[in-house]
C-alpha cells in the first residue's frame, strides 16, 4: 500500500498531465485521494481473497475500505460541484442513462494525429439514451469524420455542450429541451467505430474554449438517483 498500485483515475495519478484549474479545490483532491485509496484496497482485497487462510487480514482490509467509502460518500457533492465548476447549474442531469460509473478524467490524454483529448468519454452501450444536462437549446445537429453524428447545445447557464459519436438524433436545430429530455442515443459514429460512447465537450462561456467536463460529470453522477430518471412531462415543477 505505498501508492504504486495502478489506478484507473489516470489523470489524477501523480505525474500525469493535469490542468491547474482542476486542482484548486481541497475537496476535489480529498475526493480523488479517497477514491484512489478505496480502489487500492479493492485491489488488495481481491488479491488476498485468492490466498488460503487470509480471513483475518481480509476482514481488517474490508473494514478499512468501508470506512473510507463512508468518508467518500459523506463528501458534500453540492459543495464539490460549486467548488470545482466555473459556473453554476441549478438542476443538472447526468447525460447518459447508466448505473455504473462509466468515465475517468481523460482530459488532454494523447489521441491520434498528435491531438489531445478535449473532453470526457462516457462509456455506454450502443443505443442508450442521451439527455440534456440542463434546460437547453439545440444549436446544431451535424455529421463529421471525427465526431460522427453530433449535437451542439446551449444550456440556460450559457454553457456550450458538444455531444459526439451518437447513433440516432432525437432533436433538430432550434429545439428547446428541459433538463433530462432526450437528445439522441449513444453510438460509435465518427472515429469511435466499435467503441460506443458519448464524447462530451463543454465551454461554460458558450464558445469553443473547451474546459475539462470531468468534474461536472462527477458531480452530476454523484447527485443522480440510483435509477435513471425518465422525464416525460414537465419536470422539476417546484424549481
Ligand atoms: Zn472522446
PDB file of C-alpha atoms in Angstrom, residues 1 5-6 19 30-31 61-62 77 88 97 125 136 142 144 148 151 155 182 203 217 220-221 224:
ATOM      1  CA  UNK A   1       0.000   0.000   0.000  1.00  0.00           C
ATOM      2  CA  UNK A   5      -0.939   0.144  -7.241  1.00  0.00           C
ATOM      3  CA  UNK A   6      -2.153   1.255 -10.667  1.00  0.00           C
ATOM      4  CA  UNK A  19      -4.883  21.197 -15.641  1.00  0.00           C
ATOM      5  CA  UNK A  30      -9.607  14.874  -0.922  1.00  0.00           C
ATOM      6  CA  UNK A  31     -12.156  13.042  -3.030  1.00  0.00           C
ATOM      7  CA  UNK A  61      -8.903  -4.590   4.981  1.00  0.00           C
ATOM      8  CA  UNK A  62     -12.617  -4.687   4.315  1.00  0.00           C
ATOM      9  CA  UNK A  77     -21.268  16.865  -3.529  1.00  0.00           C
ATOM     10  CA  UNK A  88     -23.484  27.062 -11.559  1.00  0.00           C
ATOM     11  CA  UNK A  97     -28.627   6.514 -18.657  1.00  0.00           C
ATOM     12  CA  UNK A 125     -23.867   0.536 -24.660  1.00  0.00           C
ATOM     13  CA  UNK A 136     -31.060  23.700 -23.395  1.00  0.00           C
ATOM     14  CA  UNK A 142     -24.458  17.511 -37.815  1.00  0.00           C
ATOM     15  CA  UNK A 144     -18.263  14.993 -39.232  1.00  0.00           C
ATOM     16  CA  UNK A 148     -19.605  11.404 -36.300  1.00  0.00           C
ATOM     17  CA  UNK A 151     -25.153  17.812 -31.441  1.00  0.00           C
ATOM     18  CA  UNK A 155     -27.781  25.436 -21.695  1.00  0.00           C
ATOM     19  CA  UNK A 182     -33.820  13.085 -24.864  1.00  0.00           C
ATOM     20  CA  UNK A 203     -17.362  25.545 -22.612  1.00  0.00           C
ATOM     21  CA  UNK A 217     -19.890  14.887 -14.795  1.00  0.00           C
ATOM     22  CA  UNK A 220     -23.828  15.180 -11.720  1.00  0.00           C
ATOM     23  CA  UNK A 221     -23.158  11.481 -11.369  1.00  0.00           C
ATOM     24  CA  UNK A 224     -28.154  11.147  -9.551  1.00  0.00           C
TER      25      UNK A 224
END
